[in-house]
Short mmCIF file of C-alpha atoms in Angstrom, two decimals:
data_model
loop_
_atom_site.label_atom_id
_atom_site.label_comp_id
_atom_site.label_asym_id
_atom_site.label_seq_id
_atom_site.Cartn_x
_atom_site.Cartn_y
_atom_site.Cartn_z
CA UNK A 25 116.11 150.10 102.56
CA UNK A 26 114.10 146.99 103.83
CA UNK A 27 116.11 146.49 106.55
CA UNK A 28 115.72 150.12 107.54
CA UNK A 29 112.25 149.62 107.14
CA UNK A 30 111.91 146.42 109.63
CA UNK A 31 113.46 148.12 112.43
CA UNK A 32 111.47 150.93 111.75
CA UNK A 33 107.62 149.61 111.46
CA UNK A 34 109.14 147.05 114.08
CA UNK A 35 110.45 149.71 116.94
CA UNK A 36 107.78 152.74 115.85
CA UNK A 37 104.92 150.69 114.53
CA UNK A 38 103.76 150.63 111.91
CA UNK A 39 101.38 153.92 111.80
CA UNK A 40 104.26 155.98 112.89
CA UNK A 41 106.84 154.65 111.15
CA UNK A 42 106.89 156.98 107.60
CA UNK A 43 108.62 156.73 104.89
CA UNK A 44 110.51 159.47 105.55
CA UNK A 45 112.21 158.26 108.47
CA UNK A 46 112.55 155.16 106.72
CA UNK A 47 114.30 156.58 103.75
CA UNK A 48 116.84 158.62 106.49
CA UNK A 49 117.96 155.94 107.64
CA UNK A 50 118.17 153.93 105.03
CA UNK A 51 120.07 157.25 103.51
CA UNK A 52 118.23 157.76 100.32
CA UNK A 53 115.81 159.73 99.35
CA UNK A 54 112.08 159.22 100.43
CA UNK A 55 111.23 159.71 96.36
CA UNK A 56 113.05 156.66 95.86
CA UNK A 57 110.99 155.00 98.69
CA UNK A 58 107.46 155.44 96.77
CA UNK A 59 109.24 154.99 93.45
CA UNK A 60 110.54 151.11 93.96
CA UNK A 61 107.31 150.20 96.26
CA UNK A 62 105.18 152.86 95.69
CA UNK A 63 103.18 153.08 98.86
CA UNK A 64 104.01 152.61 102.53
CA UNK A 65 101.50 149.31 102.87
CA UNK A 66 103.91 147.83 100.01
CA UNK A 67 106.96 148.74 101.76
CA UNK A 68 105.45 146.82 104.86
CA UNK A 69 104.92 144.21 103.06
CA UNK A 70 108.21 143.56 100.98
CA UNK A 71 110.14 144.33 104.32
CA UNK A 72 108.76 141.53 106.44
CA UNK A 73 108.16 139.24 103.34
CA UNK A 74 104.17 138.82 103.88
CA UNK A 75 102.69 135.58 102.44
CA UNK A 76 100.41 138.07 100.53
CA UNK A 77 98.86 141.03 99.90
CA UNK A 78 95.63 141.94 101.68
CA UNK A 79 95.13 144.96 100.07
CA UNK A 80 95.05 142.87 97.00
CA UNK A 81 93.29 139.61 98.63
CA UNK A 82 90.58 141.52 101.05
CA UNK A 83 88.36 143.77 98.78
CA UNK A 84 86.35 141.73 97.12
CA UNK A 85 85.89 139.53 100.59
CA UNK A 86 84.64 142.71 102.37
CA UNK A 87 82.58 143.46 99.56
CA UNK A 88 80.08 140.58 100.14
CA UNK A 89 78.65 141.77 103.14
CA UNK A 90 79.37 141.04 107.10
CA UNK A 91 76.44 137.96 106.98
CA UNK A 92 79.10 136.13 106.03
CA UNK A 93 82.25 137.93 106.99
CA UNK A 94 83.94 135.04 109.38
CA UNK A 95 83.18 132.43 106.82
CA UNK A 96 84.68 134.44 104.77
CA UNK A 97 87.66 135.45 106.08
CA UNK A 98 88.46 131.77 107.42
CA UNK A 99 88.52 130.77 103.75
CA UNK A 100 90.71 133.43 102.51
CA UNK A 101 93.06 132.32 105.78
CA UNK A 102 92.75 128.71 104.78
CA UNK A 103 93.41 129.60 100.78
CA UNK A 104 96.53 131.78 101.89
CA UNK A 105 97.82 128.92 103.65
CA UNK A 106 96.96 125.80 101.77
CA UNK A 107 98.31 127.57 98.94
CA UNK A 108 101.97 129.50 97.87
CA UNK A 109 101.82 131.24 101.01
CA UNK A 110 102.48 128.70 103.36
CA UNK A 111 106.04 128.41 102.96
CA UNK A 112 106.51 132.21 103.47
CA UNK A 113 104.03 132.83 106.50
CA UNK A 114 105.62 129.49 108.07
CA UNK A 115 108.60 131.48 108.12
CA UNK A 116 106.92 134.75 109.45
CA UNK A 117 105.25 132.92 112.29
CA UNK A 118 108.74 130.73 113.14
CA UNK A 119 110.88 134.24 113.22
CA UNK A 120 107.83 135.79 115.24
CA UNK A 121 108.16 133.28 117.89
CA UNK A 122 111.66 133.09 117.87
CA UNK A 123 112.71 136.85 117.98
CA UNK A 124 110.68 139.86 119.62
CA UNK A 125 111.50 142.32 116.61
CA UNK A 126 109.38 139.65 114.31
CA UNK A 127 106.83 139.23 116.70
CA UNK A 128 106.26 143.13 116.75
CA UNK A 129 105.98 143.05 112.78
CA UNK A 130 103.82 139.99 112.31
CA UNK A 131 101.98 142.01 115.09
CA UNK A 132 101.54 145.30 113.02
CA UNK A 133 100.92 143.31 109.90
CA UNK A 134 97.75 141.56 111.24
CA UNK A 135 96.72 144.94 113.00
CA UNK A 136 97.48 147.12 110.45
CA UNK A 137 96.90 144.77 107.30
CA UNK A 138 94.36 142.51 108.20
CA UNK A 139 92.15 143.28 111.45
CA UNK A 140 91.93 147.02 110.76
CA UNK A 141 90.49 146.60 107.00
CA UNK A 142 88.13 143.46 107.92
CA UNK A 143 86.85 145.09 110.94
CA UNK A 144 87.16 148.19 109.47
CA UNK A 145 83.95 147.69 107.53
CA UNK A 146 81.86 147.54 110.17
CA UNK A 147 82.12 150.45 111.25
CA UNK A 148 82.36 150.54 114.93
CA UNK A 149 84.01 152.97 117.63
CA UNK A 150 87.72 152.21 117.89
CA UNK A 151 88.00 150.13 121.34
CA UNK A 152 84.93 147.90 120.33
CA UNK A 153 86.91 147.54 116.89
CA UNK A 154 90.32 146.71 118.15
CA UNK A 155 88.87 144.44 121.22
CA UNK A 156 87.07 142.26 118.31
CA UNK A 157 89.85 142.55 115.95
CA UNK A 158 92.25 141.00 118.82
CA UNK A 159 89.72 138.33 119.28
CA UNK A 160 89.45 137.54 115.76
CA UNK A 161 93.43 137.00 115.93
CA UNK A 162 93.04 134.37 118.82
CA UNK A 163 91.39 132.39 116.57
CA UNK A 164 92.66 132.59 113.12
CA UNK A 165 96.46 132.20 114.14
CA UNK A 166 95.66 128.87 116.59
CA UNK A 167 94.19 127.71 113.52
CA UNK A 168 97.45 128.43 111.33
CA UNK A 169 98.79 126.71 114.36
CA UNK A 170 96.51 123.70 115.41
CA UNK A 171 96.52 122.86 111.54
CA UNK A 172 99.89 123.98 109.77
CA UNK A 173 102.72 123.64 113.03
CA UNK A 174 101.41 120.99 115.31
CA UNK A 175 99.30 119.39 112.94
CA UNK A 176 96.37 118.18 115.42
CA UNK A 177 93.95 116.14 113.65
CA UNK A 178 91.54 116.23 112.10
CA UNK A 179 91.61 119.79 112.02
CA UNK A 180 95.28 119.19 109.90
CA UNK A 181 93.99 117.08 107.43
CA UNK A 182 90.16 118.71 107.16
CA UNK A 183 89.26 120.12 103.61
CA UNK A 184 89.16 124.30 103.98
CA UNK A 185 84.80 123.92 103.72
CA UNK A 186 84.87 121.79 106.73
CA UNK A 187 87.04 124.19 108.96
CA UNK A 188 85.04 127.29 107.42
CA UNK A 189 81.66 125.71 108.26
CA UNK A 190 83.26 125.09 112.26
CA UNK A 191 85.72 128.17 112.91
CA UNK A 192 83.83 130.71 110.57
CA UNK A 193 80.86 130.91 113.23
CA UNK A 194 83.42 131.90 116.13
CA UNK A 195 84.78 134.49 113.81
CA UNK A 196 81.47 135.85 112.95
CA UNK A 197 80.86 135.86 116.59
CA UNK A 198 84.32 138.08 117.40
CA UNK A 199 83.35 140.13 114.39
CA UNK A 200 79.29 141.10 114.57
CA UNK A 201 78.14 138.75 117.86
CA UNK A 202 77.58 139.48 121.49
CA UNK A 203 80.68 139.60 123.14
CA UNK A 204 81.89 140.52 126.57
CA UNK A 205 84.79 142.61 125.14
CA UNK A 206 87.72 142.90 127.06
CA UNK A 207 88.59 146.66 127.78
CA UNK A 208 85.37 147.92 126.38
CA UNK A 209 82.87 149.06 128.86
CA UNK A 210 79.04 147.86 127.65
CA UNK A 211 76.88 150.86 126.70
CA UNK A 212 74.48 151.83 129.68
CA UNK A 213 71.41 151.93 127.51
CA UNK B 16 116.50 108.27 129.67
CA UNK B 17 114.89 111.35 129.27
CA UNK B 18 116.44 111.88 125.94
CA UNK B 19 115.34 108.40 125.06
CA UNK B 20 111.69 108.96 126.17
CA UNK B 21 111.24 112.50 123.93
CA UNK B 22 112.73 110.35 120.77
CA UNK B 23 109.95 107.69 121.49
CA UNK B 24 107.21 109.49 122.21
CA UNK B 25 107.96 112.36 119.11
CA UNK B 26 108.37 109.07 116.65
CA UNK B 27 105.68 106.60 117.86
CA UNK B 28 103.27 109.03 119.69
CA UNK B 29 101.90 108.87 123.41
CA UNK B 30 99.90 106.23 122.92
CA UNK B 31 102.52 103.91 121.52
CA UNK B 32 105.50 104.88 123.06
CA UNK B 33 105.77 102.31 125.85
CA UNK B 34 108.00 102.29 129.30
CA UNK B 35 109.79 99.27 127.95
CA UNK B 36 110.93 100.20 124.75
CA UNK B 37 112.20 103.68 126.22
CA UNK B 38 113.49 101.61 128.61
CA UNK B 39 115.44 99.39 126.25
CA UNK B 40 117.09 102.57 124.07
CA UNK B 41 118.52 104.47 127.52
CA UNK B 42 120.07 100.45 128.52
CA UNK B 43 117.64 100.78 131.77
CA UNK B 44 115.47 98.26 133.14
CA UNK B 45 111.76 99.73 133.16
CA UNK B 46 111.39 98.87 137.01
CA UNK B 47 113.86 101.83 136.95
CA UNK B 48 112.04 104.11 135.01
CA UNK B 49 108.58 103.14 137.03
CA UNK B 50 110.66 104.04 139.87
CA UNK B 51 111.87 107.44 138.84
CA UNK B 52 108.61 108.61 137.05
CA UNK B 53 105.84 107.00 138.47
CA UNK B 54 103.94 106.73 135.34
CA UNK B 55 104.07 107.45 131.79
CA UNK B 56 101.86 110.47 132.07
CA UNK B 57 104.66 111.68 134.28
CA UNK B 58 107.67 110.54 132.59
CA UNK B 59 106.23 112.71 129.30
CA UNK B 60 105.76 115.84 131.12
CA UNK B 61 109.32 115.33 132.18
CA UNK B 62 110.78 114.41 128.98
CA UNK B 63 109.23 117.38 127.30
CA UNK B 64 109.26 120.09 130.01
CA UNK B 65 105.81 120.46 130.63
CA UNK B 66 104.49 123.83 132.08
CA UNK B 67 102.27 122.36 134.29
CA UNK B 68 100.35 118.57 135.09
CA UNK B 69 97.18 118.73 133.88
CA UNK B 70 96.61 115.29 135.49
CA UNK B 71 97.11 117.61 138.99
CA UNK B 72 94.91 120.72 137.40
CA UNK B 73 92.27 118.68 135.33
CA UNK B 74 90.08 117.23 137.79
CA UNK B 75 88.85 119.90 140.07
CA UNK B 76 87.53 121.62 136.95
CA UNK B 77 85.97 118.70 135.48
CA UNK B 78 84.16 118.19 138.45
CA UNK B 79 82.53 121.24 138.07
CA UNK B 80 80.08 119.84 134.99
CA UNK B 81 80.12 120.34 131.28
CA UNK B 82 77.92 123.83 131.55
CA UNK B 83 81.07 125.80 132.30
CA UNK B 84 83.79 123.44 131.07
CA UNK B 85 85.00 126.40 128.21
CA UNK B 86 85.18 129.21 130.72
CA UNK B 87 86.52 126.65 133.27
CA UNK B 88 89.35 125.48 130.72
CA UNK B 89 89.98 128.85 129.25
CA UNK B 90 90.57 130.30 133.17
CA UNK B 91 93.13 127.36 133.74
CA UNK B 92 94.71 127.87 130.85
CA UNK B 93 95.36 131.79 131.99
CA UNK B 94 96.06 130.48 135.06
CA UNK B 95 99.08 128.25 133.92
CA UNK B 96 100.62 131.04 131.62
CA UNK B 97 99.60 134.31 133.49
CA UNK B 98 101.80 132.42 136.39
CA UNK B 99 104.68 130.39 136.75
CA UNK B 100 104.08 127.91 133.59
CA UNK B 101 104.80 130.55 131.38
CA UNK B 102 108.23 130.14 131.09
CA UNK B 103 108.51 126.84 130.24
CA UNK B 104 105.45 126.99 128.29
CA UNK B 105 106.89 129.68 125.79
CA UNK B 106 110.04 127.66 125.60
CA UNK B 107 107.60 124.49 124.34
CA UNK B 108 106.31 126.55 121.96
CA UNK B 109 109.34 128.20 120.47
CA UNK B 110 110.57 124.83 120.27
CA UNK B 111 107.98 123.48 118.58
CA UNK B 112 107.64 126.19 115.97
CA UNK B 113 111.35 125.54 115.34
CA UNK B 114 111.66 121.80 115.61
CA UNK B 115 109.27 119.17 113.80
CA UNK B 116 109.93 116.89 116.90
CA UNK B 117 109.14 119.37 119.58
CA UNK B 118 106.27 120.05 117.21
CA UNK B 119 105.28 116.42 117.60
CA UNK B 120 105.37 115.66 121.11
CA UNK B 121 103.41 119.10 121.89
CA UNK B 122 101.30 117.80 119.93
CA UNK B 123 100.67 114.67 121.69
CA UNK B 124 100.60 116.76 125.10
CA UNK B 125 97.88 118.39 123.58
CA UNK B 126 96.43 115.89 122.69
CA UNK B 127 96.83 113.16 125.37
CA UNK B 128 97.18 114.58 128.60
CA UNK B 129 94.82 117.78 128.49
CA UNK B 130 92.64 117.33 125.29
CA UNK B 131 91.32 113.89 126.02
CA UNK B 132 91.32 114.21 129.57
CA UNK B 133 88.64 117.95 129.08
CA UNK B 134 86.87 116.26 126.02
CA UNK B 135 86.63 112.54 127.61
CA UNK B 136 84.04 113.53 130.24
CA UNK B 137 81.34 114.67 127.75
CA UNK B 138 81.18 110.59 126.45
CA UNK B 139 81.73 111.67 123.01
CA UNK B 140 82.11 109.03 120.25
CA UNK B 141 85.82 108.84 119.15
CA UNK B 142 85.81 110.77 116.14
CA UNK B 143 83.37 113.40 117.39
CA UNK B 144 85.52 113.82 120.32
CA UNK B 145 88.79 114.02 118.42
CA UNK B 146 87.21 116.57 116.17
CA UNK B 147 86.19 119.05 119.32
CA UNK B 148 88.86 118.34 121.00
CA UNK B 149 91.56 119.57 117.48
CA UNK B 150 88.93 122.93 117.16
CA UNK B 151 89.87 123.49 120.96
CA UNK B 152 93.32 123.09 120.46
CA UNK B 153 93.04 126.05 117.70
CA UNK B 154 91.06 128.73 120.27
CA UNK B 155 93.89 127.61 123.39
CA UNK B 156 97.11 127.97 120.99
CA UNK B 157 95.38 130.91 119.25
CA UNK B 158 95.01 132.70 122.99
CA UNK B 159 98.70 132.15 124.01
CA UNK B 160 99.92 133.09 120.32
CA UNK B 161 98.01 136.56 120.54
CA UNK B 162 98.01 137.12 124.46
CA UNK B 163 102.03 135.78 125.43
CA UNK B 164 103.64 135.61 121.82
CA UNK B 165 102.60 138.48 119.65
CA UNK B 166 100.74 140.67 122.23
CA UNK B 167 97.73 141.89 120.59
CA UNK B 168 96.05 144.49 122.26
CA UNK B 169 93.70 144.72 123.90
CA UNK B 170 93.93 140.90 124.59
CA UNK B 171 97.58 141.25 125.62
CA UNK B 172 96.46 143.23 128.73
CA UNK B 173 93.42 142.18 129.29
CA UNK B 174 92.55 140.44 132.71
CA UNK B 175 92.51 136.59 132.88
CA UNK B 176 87.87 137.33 133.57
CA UNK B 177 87.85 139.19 130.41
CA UNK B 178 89.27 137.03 128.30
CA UNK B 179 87.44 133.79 130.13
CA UNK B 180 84.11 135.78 129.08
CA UNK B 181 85.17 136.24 125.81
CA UNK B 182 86.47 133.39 124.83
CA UNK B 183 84.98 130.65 126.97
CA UNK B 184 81.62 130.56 125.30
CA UNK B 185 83.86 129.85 121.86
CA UNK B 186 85.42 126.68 123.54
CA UNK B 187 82.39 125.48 124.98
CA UNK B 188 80.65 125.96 121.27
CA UNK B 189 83.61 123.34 120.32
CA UNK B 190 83.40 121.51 123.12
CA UNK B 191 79.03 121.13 123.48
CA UNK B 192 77.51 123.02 121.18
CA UNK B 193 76.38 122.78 117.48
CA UNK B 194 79.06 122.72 115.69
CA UNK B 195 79.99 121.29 112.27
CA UNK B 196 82.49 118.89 112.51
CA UNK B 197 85.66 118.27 110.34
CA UNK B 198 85.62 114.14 109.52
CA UNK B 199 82.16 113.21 111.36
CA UNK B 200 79.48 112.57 109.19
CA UNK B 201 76.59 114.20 110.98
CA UNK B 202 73.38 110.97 111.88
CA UNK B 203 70.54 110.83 109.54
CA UNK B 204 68.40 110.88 112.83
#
């Protein structure tokens, strides 16, 4: 079933990828599907082993308000990966890099998981949102990268406040700022 | 010698790794190595397989001041990867995901031939500049992660201008701007 559901979210996406299909291929009914992981987001996230849950993790971050909403969200990042999920997104990002299918799914996961519900709050039209949601990506996975692969100091051995008081600002900026966005055409007001 | 130079300089660093003692573990005499390499600048980018010289690419745009240095930096960067570096750059960093070592000596590439080189013409104070210089690192990596490795749209497609107006003004924050700083204690001015 989960590997029927990785090539799936990975060769369909994962919007179009539904449990249906899923549950064809895997040759079982779709019932069975939403009874072991009840919900299409939890299927996603069992079949490319996610180092956690943002559905679980991201409410109570978006409820605070977009003031703060990079801070925010580079200390959840930093909490994620300072804590038990390092070992497992270590693993997502090193498949990811290594082999196209992973790269597609640690793709969807951020889109679909992440960038979709943070930006989601702020309610903008869909080009602006996905433009500042890819931007927001550029920065949160070089710092998974500057601090937790390559280990560039003193960004590596920084406490989680320090890096949220530098990067959070640049993520604010992606999120709420002024932004020449690629592929979205400035309003002619 | 090659293989000798990428041990050295992933176990001692750049800095430390000198001619003679990679010298010494290939059984060469360093005249030899001088000979073949020029330099140790140019014996690293060898060793590891570097995408492109930054000692070549570097000064032009630092001669063009500090008031554009993050859209200047951020265009090279595009430059290298949108072109014929990309190759061997993606291999770097699949390596390095992969392989502690690799991870190490891009690292120190990072680090010692374009990092210091972009941050050493603002005069910094060591620990200031090493701190820019790592938040840098995390915007670069985090652009080649989303834009060559996971392809996050619309930043995957978007032109090499787009992304320079978008994300320049981030690494010139890092590089000039008012930032907080991991590991430098702001002055009691």
């Amino acid at each position: 079933m989960l590997a029927a559901a990785r090539a799936a979210f990975a060769e369909r996406g994962f919007d179009a990828a539904s449990i249906r299909v899923i549950a064809s291929a895997a040759g079982v009914d779709p019932a069975l599907v939403h009874h072991y992981f009840g919900s299409k987001d939890k299927l996603f996230l069992a079949a490319i082993e996610a180092p956690a849950d943002p559905e679980e993790l991201l409410p109570e971050l978006l409820a605070g308000g977009t003031a703060d909403l990079g801070a925010s969200v580079v200390r959840l990042l930093l909490q994620v990966w300072d804590g038990p999920g390092r070992a497992a997104g270590l693993a997502l990002v090193r498949s990811a890099v290594t082999n196209e299918w992973t790269a597609r799914l640690l793709r969807e996961f951020l889109v679909s998981q992440v960038l979709r519900r943070v930006v989601g709050t702020l309610g903008l039209p869909r080009a602006e949102a996905e433009a500042r949601g890819s931007l927001v990506a550029s920065q949160l996975i070089g710092v998974v990268m500057a601090r937790y692969v390559l280990r560039v100091e003193p960004l590596a051995s920084a406490s989680a406040e320090e890096l949220v008081a530098a990067v959070g600002p640049t993520v604010q900026r992606y999120l709420t700022g002024d932004v020449d966005l690629p592929g979205v055409v400035a309003p002619t007001t």
